[in-house]
Amino acid sequence: MPQKIEKIVLSYSGGLDTSIILKWLQQTYQCEVVTFTADLGQSDELEQARQKAETLGVKDIRIVDVREEFVRDFVFPMFRANALYEGQYLLGSSIARPLIAKHLVGIAREVGADAIAHGATGKGNDQVRFELATNALDPSLRIIAPWREWSIQSRTELIEYARMHQIPVPKDKRGEAPFSIDANLLHTSTEGKVLENPAEIAPAYIYQRTVDPVDAPNEPEIVVVGFEKGDAISLNGEAMTPAALLTALNKLGGKHGIGRVDLVENRFVGIKSRGVYETPGGTILLAAHRGIESITLDRAAAHLKDEIMPRYAALIYNGFWYSPEREMLQALIDHSQTYVSGEVTVKLYKGSANVIARVSAHSLYSLDLVTFEEGSGTYDHHDAEGFIKLNGLRLKNWAARNGKSQSLLGSELMSTF
Ligand code: ARG
């Protein structure tokens, strides 16, 4: 018999897993379960989640539209860093977890619950993210992770349990058990089933919000993204709220087949997993943000950001959004964005989002300095001579010591490495 719990707040998507969890919690803990469903722009039928929770006997059903909060307070701060995990993953699921945890904790306090529960499995990153965030926000709250407690060991057994308890099992477009999908305003992630074999090519029907680049329009589309202090604020000159802007970029990106990534990633728990991500708007946003930074950030500032970026991305991936080290890095990143304002023109075409023009009132770009024509004389070509001489000094010294100065070409040089 588990420890006595008075009231639980469950992170409830309305999907198969969390519906079963809801039932299981009620039976196992014999206490009230309050459900929290975040409207993250996943475009699922949220009303369906309400109905399901009602059918399962929930009295206190919370469905909260957190789209603006999600983009403004989580996605945008992360994009200021150009965060990418392992060079490819835009962290669409990772960044939603701390926001969900924040609301679970808030509701738990409001209704006097002593525990929160989530539907993340015992093999994934999401359990870590939910729980570390909860630890940081309210150390006194208990956390129930049914996937680590119950005797159900697999998706097959889960579906069996659902059938036994009259919980409807959703089907995918082909009438089969669905993939493991996580969707929000930033991305759709698809895992499991045939994708578990990384040697198998992902079937075309798994993609949900992007067209195949091959089928994208044959005409490119040009868009202008406006930035202020590192955050996108307008699209084609029209001011927009963070969520509205990301929604608009998603539509454009989806239409042009932008932001599909098929990868194998290293989970925090030590497992490699294969996933397919669709991040249409985020992919455009990253390109545009790098575009505006390219003219507004000093070289050393930009390079420092790039050095800390993988570290920052790993913190978010591993569930340390609420941590002193993430806050410290965020302060550095936010400070760097003081002059990251202006407009970037991006060309969307068959799966690609390429920056083709950028402009800023705070630009550091100096035509006078860079021009192949005659400049005003600020840059003296002769300075470059001494600059190269001194930088080359130690290389000459090194080469002389190695005795290779006479044969700089070919295999002999290569063999010294
Ligand atoms: N592997 C991704 C991550 O750890 C996505 C996890 C959730 N996605 C899912 N299909 N269940 O961020």
Coordinates of C-alpha atoms and ligand atoms in Angstrom, one line a residue:
M1 CA 0.0 0.0 0.0
P2 CA 1.5 3.3 -1.0
Q3 CA 1.9 6.2 1.4
K4 CA -1.3 8.1 2.2
I5 CA -1.9 11.0 -0.1
E6 CA -4.7 13.5 0.3
K7 CA -4.9 15.1 -3.1
I8 CA -3.0 14.9 -6.4
V9 CA -2.7 17.3 -9.3
L10 CA -2.1 15.3 -12.5
S11 CA -0.6 16.7 -15.7
Y12 CA -3.3 15.5 -18.0
S13 CA -3.2 15.6 -21.8
G14 CA -6.3 13.7 -22.4
G15 CA -4.3 11.1 -24.3
L16 CA -4.2 7.4 -23.7
D17 CA -1.4 7.3 -21.1
T18 CA -2.6 10.0 -18.8
S19 CA -6.2 8.7 -19.0
I20 CA -5.0 5.4 -17.7
I21 CA -2.9 7.1 -15.1
L22 CA -5.9 9.1 -13.9
K23 CA -7.9 5.9 -13.4
W24 CA -4.9 4.2 -11.8
L25 CA -4.2 7.1 -9.4
Q26 CA -7.9 7.2 -8.3
Q27 CA -7.8 3.4 -7.6
T28 CA -4.4 3.2 -6.0
Y29 CA -4.5 6.3 -3.8
Q30 CA -8.2 6.5 -3.2
C31 CA -8.1 10.3 -3.2
E32 CA -9.2 13.2 -5.3
V33 CA -7.3 13.8 -8.5
V34 CA -7.3 17.4 -10.0
T35 CA -6.3 17.5 -13.7
F36 CA -4.3 20.2 -15.3
T37 CA -4.2 20.4 -19.1
A38 CA -2.0 23.0 -20.6
D39 CA -3.1 24.5 -23.9
L40 CA 0.3 24.8 -25.5
G41 CA -1.1 25.1 -29.0
Q42 CA -0.9 21.4 -29.5
S43 CA -4.2 21.7 -31.5
D44 CA -5.6 18.6 -29.9
E45 CA -9.2 18.7 -29.0
L46 CA -8.9 20.3 -25.5
E47 CA -12.6 19.9 -25.1
Q48 CA -12.1 16.2 -25.6
A49 CA -9.7 16.2 -22.7
R50 CA -12.3 17.9 -20.5
Q51 CA -15.0 15.4 -21.5
K52 CA -12.7 12.4 -20.8
A53 CA -11.7 13.8 -17.4
E54 CA -15.4 14.3 -16.6
T55 CA -16.2 10.7 -17.6
L56 CA -13.4 9.5 -15.4
G57 CA -15.0 11.3 -12.5
V58 CA -12.8 14.4 -12.1
K59 CA -14.5 17.3 -10.3
D60 CA -11.8 19.9 -10.6
I61 CA -10.6 20.1 -14.2
R62 CA -8.2 22.8 -15.1
I63 CA -7.5 23.7 -18.8
V64 CA -5.3 26.7 -19.1
D65 CA -4.3 28.6 -22.2
V66 CA -0.6 29.0 -21.6
R67 CA 0.4 29.7 -25.2
E68 CA 1.6 33.3 -24.7
E69 CA 3.4 32.5 -21.4
F70 CA 5.1 29.5 -23.1
V71 CA 6.5 31.5 -26.0
R72 CA 7.2 34.7 -24.1
D73 CA 8.8 33.3 -20.9
F74 CA 10.3 30.0 -22.1
V75 CA 10.7 29.7 -25.9
F76 CA 11.9 33.2 -26.6
P77 CA 14.5 33.3 -23.7
M78 CA 15.8 30.0 -25.1
F79 CA 16.0 31.3 -28.6
R80 CA 18.0 34.3 -27.4
A81 CA 20.7 31.6 -26.9
N82 CA 20.2 29.9 -30.3
A83 CA 19.9 26.7 -28.3
L84 CA 20.3 23.4 -30.1
Y85 CA 20.9 20.1 -28.4
E86 CA 23.5 18.0 -30.0
G87 CA 23.6 20.3 -33.0
Q88 CA 20.1 19.5 -34.2
Y89 CA 17.3 19.4 -31.7
L90 CA 15.4 22.7 -31.0
L91 CA 14.3 21.4 -27.6
G92 CA 10.5 21.6 -28.3
S93 CA 9.5 19.1 -25.6
S94 CA 12.3 20.0 -23.1
I95 CA 11.3 23.7 -22.9
A96 CA 7.6 22.9 -22.2
R97 CA 8.2 20.8 -19.1
P98 CA 9.3 23.5 -16.7
L99 CA 6.2 25.5 -17.7
I100 CA 3.9 22.6 -17.0
A101 CA 5.7 21.9 -13.7
K102 CA 5.2 25.5 -12.7
H103 CA 1.5 25.3 -13.2
L104 CA 1.2 21.9 -11.5
V105 CA 2.9 23.4 -8.4
G106 CA 0.8 26.5 -8.5
I107 CA -2.4 24.5 -8.7
A108 CA -1.2 22.1 -6.0
R109 CA -0.7 25.1 -3.6
E110 CA -4.1 26.6 -4.6
V111 CA -6.1 23.4 -3.9
G112 CA -3.9 22.1 -1.1
A113 CA -2.7 19.0 -2.8
D114 CA 0.3 17.2 -1.4
A115 CA 1.5 15.5 -4.6
I116 CA 1.7 16.1 -8.3
A117 CA 1.7 13.3 -10.9
H118 CA 2.9 13.0 -14.5
G119 CA 2.6 10.5 -17.3
A120 CA 6.2 10.4 -18.4
T121 CA 7.8 7.0 -18.6
G122 CA 10.7 5.7 -16.6
K123 CA 13.0 5.6 -19.6
G124 CA 12.8 9.2 -20.8
N125 CA 13.9 12.7 -20.1
D126 CA 10.5 14.1 -19.3
Q127 CA 10.3 12.4 -15.9
V128 CA 13.6 14.1 -15.0
R129 CA 12.4 17.5 -16.3
F130 CA 9.1 17.4 -14.5
E131 CA 10.6 16.3 -11.2
L132 CA 13.7 18.5 -11.1
A133 CA 11.5 21.5 -11.9
T134 CA 9.1 20.5 -9.1
N135 CA 12.0 20.0 -6.7
A136 CA 13.2 23.5 -7.4
L137 CA 9.8 25.2 -7.2
D138 CA 8.4 23.4 -4.1
P139 CA 10.7 21.0 -2.3
S140 CA 7.8 19.8 -0.1
L141 CA 5.7 18.4 -2.8
R142 CA 5.5 14.7 -3.4
I143 CA 5.8 13.4 -6.9
I144 CA 4.0 10.4 -8.3
A145 CA 5.3 8.8 -11.5
P146 CA 2.9 5.9 -12.2
W147 CA 5.1 4.5 -15.0
R148 CA 7.7 3.7 -12.4
E149 CA 5.3 2.4 -9.8
W150 CA 2.7 0.2 -11.5
S151 CA 3.1 -3.3 -12.9
I152 CA 2.4 -2.2 -16.5
Q153 CA 5.7 -2.7 -18.4
S154 CA 5.0 -1.9 -22.0
R155 CA 2.7 -0.1 -24.4
T156 CA 1.0 -3.4 -25.2
E157 CA 0.2 -4.0 -21.5
L158 CA -1.0 -0.4 -21.3
I159 CA -3.5 -0.8 -24.1
E160 CA -4.7 -4.1 -22.5
Y161 CA -5.3 -2.2 -19.2
A162 CA -7.2 0.5 -21.2
R163 CA -9.5 -2.1 -22.8
M164 CA -10.2 -3.7 -19.3
H165 CA -11.2 -0.3 -17.9
Q166 CA -13.3 0.9 -20.9
I167 CA -10.8 3.7 -21.7
P168 CA -10.9 4.3 -25.5
V169 CA -7.7 3.6 -27.3
P170 CA -6.9 6.2 -29.9
K171 CA -5.8 5.0 -33.3
D172 CA -3.4 6.7 -35.7
K173 CA -4.3 7.5 -39.3
R174 CA -3.9 3.8 -40.3
G175 CA -6.0 2.4 -37.5
E176 CA -3.0 1.3 -35.5
A177 CA -1.9 2.2 -32.0
P178 CA -0.5 5.7 -32.1
F179 CA 3.2 6.8 -32.0
S180 CA 4.4 8.5 -28.9
I181 CA 3.7 12.1 -29.9
D182 CA 4.4 15.3 -28.0
A183 CA 3.2 18.5 -29.7
N184 CA 3.1 22.2 -28.7
L185 CA 3.5 25.6 -30.4
L186 CA 7.2 24.9 -30.9
H187 CA 7.2 21.4 -32.3
T188 CA 5.8 18.0 -32.8
S189 CA 8.0 15.1 -31.7
T190 CA 7.3 11.5 -32.8
E191 CA 8.9 8.5 -31.3
G192 CA 8.3 4.8 -30.9
K193 CA 7.1 1.9 -33.1
V194 CA 8.9 1.6 -36.5
L195 CA 11.1 4.7 -35.5
E196 CA 12.7 2.7 -32.8
N197 CA 14.9 1.1 -35.4
P198 CA 17.2 3.9 -36.6
A199 CA 18.0 1.9 -39.7
E200 CA 14.4 2.1 -40.9
I201 CA 13.4 5.2 -42.9
A202 CA 10.5 7.1 -41.3
P203 CA 7.3 6.5 -43.2
A204 CA 5.9 9.7 -44.8
Y205 CA 2.6 9.5 -42.9
I206 CA 4.2 10.3 -39.5
Y207 CA 4.6 13.9 -40.4
Q208 CA 1.9 16.1 -38.9
R209 CA 2.6 19.8 -39.5
T210 CA 5.0 20.1 -42.4
V211 CA 4.7 19.1 -46.0
D212 CA 7.5 17.1 -47.7
P213 CA 9.9 19.7 -49.1
V214 CA 9.5 18.0 -52.5
D215 CA 5.8 18.9 -52.5
A216 CA 6.3 22.4 -51.1
P217 CA 5.5 25.4 -53.4
N218 CA 7.8 25.9 -56.4
E219 CA 7.9 29.6 -55.7
P220 CA 9.9 30.9 -52.8
E221 CA 8.3 33.1 -50.2
I222 CA 10.1 36.0 -48.7
V223 CA 9.3 37.1 -45.1
V224 CA 10.6 39.8 -42.8
V225 CA 11.0 39.1 -39.1
G226 CA 11.4 42.1 -36.8
F227 CA 13.4 41.8 -33.6
E228 CA 13.8 43.8 -30.4
K229 CA 16.4 43.0 -27.8
G230 CA 16.7 39.5 -29.2
D231 CA 13.0 38.6 -29.4
A232 CA 10.9 38.5 -32.5
I233 CA 8.2 41.2 -32.4
S234 CA 6.8 41.5 -35.9
L235 CA 6.2 39.6 -39.2
N236 CA 6.2 41.5 -42.5
G237 CA 6.0 44.8 -40.5
E238 CA 3.0 43.7 -38.5
A239 CA 3.5 43.7 -34.7
M240 CA 2.5 40.4 -33.1
T241 CA 2.4 38.8 -29.7
P242 CA 5.0 36.0 -29.1
A243 CA 2.5 33.2 -29.6
A244 CA 0.7 34.8 -32.6
L245 CA 4.1 35.3 -34.2
L246 CA 5.2 31.7 -33.7
T247 CA 1.9 30.4 -34.9
A248 CA 2.2 32.5 -38.1
L249 CA 5.8 31.2 -38.6
N250 CA 4.6 27.6 -38.1
K251 CA 2.1 28.0 -40.8
L252 CA 4.7 29.4 -43.2
G253 CA 7.3 26.8 -42.3
G254 CA 4.8 24.0 -42.5
K255 CA 3.7 25.1 -46.0
H256 CA 7.3 25.2 -47.2
G257 CA 8.4 21.9 -45.6
I258 CA 10.8 23.6 -43.1
G259 CA 12.1 22.2 -39.9
R260 CA 12.0 18.4 -40.3
V261 CA 14.7 16.6 -38.4
D262 CA 15.2 12.9 -38.1
L263 CA 17.8 12.1 -35.5
V264 CA 19.3 9.9 -32.9
E265 CA 19.8 11.7 -29.6
N266 CA 21.4 10.9 -26.3
R267 CA 18.9 10.9 -23.5
F268 CA 19.9 12.1 -20.0
V269 CA 19.2 8.7 -18.6
G270 CA 21.8 7.1 -20.8
I271 CA 19.8 5.7 -23.7
K272 CA 20.1 6.6 -27.3
S273 CA 16.7 7.2 -28.9
R274 CA 15.5 8.0 -32.4
G275 CA 13.0 10.7 -33.0
V276 CA 11.5 12.8 -35.7
Y277 CA 10.9 16.4 -35.0
E278 CA 9.0 19.1 -36.9
T279 CA 9.8 22.6 -35.8
P280 CA 8.7 24.8 -38.7
G281 CA 8.4 28.2 -37.1
G282 CA 11.3 27.6 -34.7
T283 CA 13.6 26.8 -37.6
I284 CA 12.8 30.1 -39.3
L285 CA 13.2 31.9 -36.0
L286 CA 16.6 30.5 -35.3
A287 CA 17.9 31.4 -38.8
A288 CA 16.4 34.9 -38.5
H289 CA 17.8 35.4 -34.9
R290 CA 21.3 34.4 -36.0
G291 CA 20.8 36.8 -38.9
I292 CA 20.1 39.8 -36.7
E293 CA 22.9 38.8 -34.3
S294 CA 25.3 38.7 -37.2
I295 CA 25.2 42.5 -37.6
T296 CA 24.5 43.6 -34.0
L297 CA 26.8 41.4 -31.9
D298 CA 30.5 42.1 -31.4
R299 CA 32.7 39.1 -32.5
A300 CA 33.9 38.2 -29.0
A301 CA 30.3 38.5 -27.6
A302 CA 28.9 36.3 -30.4
H303 CA 31.7 33.7 -30.0
L304 CA 31.2 33.6 -26.2
K305 CA 27.5 33.0 -26.8
D306 CA 28.3 30.2 -29.1
E307 CA 30.7 28.6 -26.6
I308 CA 28.2 28.5 -23.8
M309 CA 25.2 27.5 -26.1
P310 CA 25.8 23.7 -26.0
R311 CA 26.0 23.9 -22.2
Y312 CA 22.9 26.0 -21.9
A313 CA 21.0 23.6 -24.3
A314 CA 22.1 20.6 -22.3
L315 CA 20.8 22.2 -19.1
I316 CA 17.4 22.6 -20.7
Y317 CA 17.5 19.2 -22.2
N318 CA 18.5 17.6 -18.9
G319 CA 15.7 19.4 -16.9
F320 CA 17.7 22.1 -15.2
W321 CA 15.6 25.1 -16.3
Y322 CA 15.1 26.1 -12.7
S323 CA 18.7 26.0 -11.5
P324 CA 21.2 28.6 -10.5
E325 CA 23.5 27.8 -13.4
R326 CA 20.7 28.2 -16.0
E327 CA 19.8 31.6 -14.5
M328 CA 23.4 32.7 -14.5
L329 CA 23.8 31.8 -18.2
Q330 CA 20.4 33.4 -19.0
A331 CA 21.6 36.6 -17.4
L332 CA 24.6 36.6 -19.7
I333 CA 22.6 35.8 -22.8
D334 CA 19.9 38.4 -22.0
H335 CA 22.6 41.0 -21.5
S336 CA 24.1 40.2 -24.9
Q337 CA 20.7 41.0 -26.5
T338 CA 20.6 44.7 -25.6
Y339 CA 21.3 45.8 -29.2
V340 CA 19.9 42.8 -31.0
S341 CA 17.1 44.7 -32.8
G342 CA 16.2 45.2 -36.4
E343 CA 14.8 43.3 -39.3
V344 CA 15.8 40.1 -41.1
T345 CA 14.6 39.0 -44.5
V346 CA 14.3 35.2 -44.9
K347 CA 13.6 33.2 -48.0
L348 CA 11.5 30.1 -47.5
Y349 CA 11.9 27.6 -50.2
K350 CA 11.4 23.8 -50.3
G351 CA 12.6 22.9 -46.8
S352 CA 15.1 25.8 -46.4
A353 CA 14.9 29.1 -44.5
N354 CA 17.8 31.3 -45.6
V355 CA 18.6 34.8 -44.5
I356 CA 18.9 37.0 -47.5
A357 CA 19.1 40.5 -45.9
R358 CA 19.4 42.1 -42.5
V359 CA 19.2 45.7 -41.2
S360 CA 19.5 47.3 -37.8
A361 CA 19.8 50.8 -36.3
H362 CA 22.4 49.3 -34.0
S363 CA 24.4 47.6 -36.6
L364 CA 28.1 47.1 -36.1
Y365 CA 28.6 46.4 -39.8
S366 CA 30.8 48.9 -41.3
L367 CA 30.8 49.4 -45.0
D368 CA 33.6 51.8 -44.7
L369 CA 35.8 49.2 -43.1
V370 CA 34.9 46.3 -45.2
T371 CA 34.6 47.8 -48.7
F372 CA 36.8 46.7 -51.6
E373 CA 36.6 50.3 -52.7
E374 CA 38.5 53.1 -51.1
G375 CA 37.4 53.7 -47.5
S376 CA 37.9 56.7 -45.3
G377 CA 41.3 55.5 -44.0
T378 CA 40.2 54.2 -40.6
Y379 CA 41.6 50.9 -41.7
D380 CA 45.3 51.0 -42.6
H381 CA 46.3 48.1 -44.8
H382 CA 49.8 48.4 -43.3
D383 CA 48.5 47.5 -39.9
A384 CA 47.5 44.1 -41.3
E385 CA 51.2 43.4 -42.2
G386 CA 52.4 43.6 -38.6
F387 CA 49.3 41.8 -37.4
I388 CA 50.0 38.8 -39.5
K389 CA 53.8 39.0 -38.8
L390 CA 53.3 38.7 -35.1
N391 CA 50.6 36.0 -35.4
G392 CA 52.9 34.1 -37.7
L393 CA 55.9 34.4 -35.5
R394 CA 55.2 31.4 -33.3
L395 CA 54.2 29.3 -36.3
K396 CA 57.5 30.0 -37.9
N397 CA 59.3 29.0 -34.7
W398 CA 57.2 25.9 -34.4
A399 CA 57.8 24.8 -38.0
A400 CA 61.5 25.4 -37.7
R401 CA 61.8 23.3 -34.6
N402 CA 59.9 20.5 -36.4
G403 CA 62.3 20.7 -39.3
K404 CA 59.5 20.8 -41.7
S405 CA 59.9 24.3 -43.0
Q406 CA 61.3 23.0 -46.3
S407 CA 58.5 20.6 -47.2
L408 CA 55.2 22.2 -46.4
L409 CA 53.2 20.2 -48.9
G410 CA 52.2 16.6 -49.0
S411 CA 52.2 13.7 -46.7
E412 CA 55.2 14.6 -44.7
L413 CA 53.5 17.6 -43.0
M414 CA 50.3 15.6 -42.5
S415 CA 52.2 12.9 -40.7
T416 CA 53.3 15.3 -38.0
F417 CA 49.7 15.6 -36.8
Ligands
ARG1 N1 13.1 13.0 -27.0 C1 12.5 14.3 -26.8 C2 13.0 15.0 -25.6 O1 13.5 14.4 -24.7 C3 11.0 14.3 -26.9 C4 10.3 13.6 -25.7 C5 8.8 13.6 -25.8 N2 8.3 13.2 -27.0 C6 7.5 12.1 -27.2 N3 7.2 11.8 -28.4 N4 7.0 11.4 -26.2 O2 12.9 16.2 -25.5

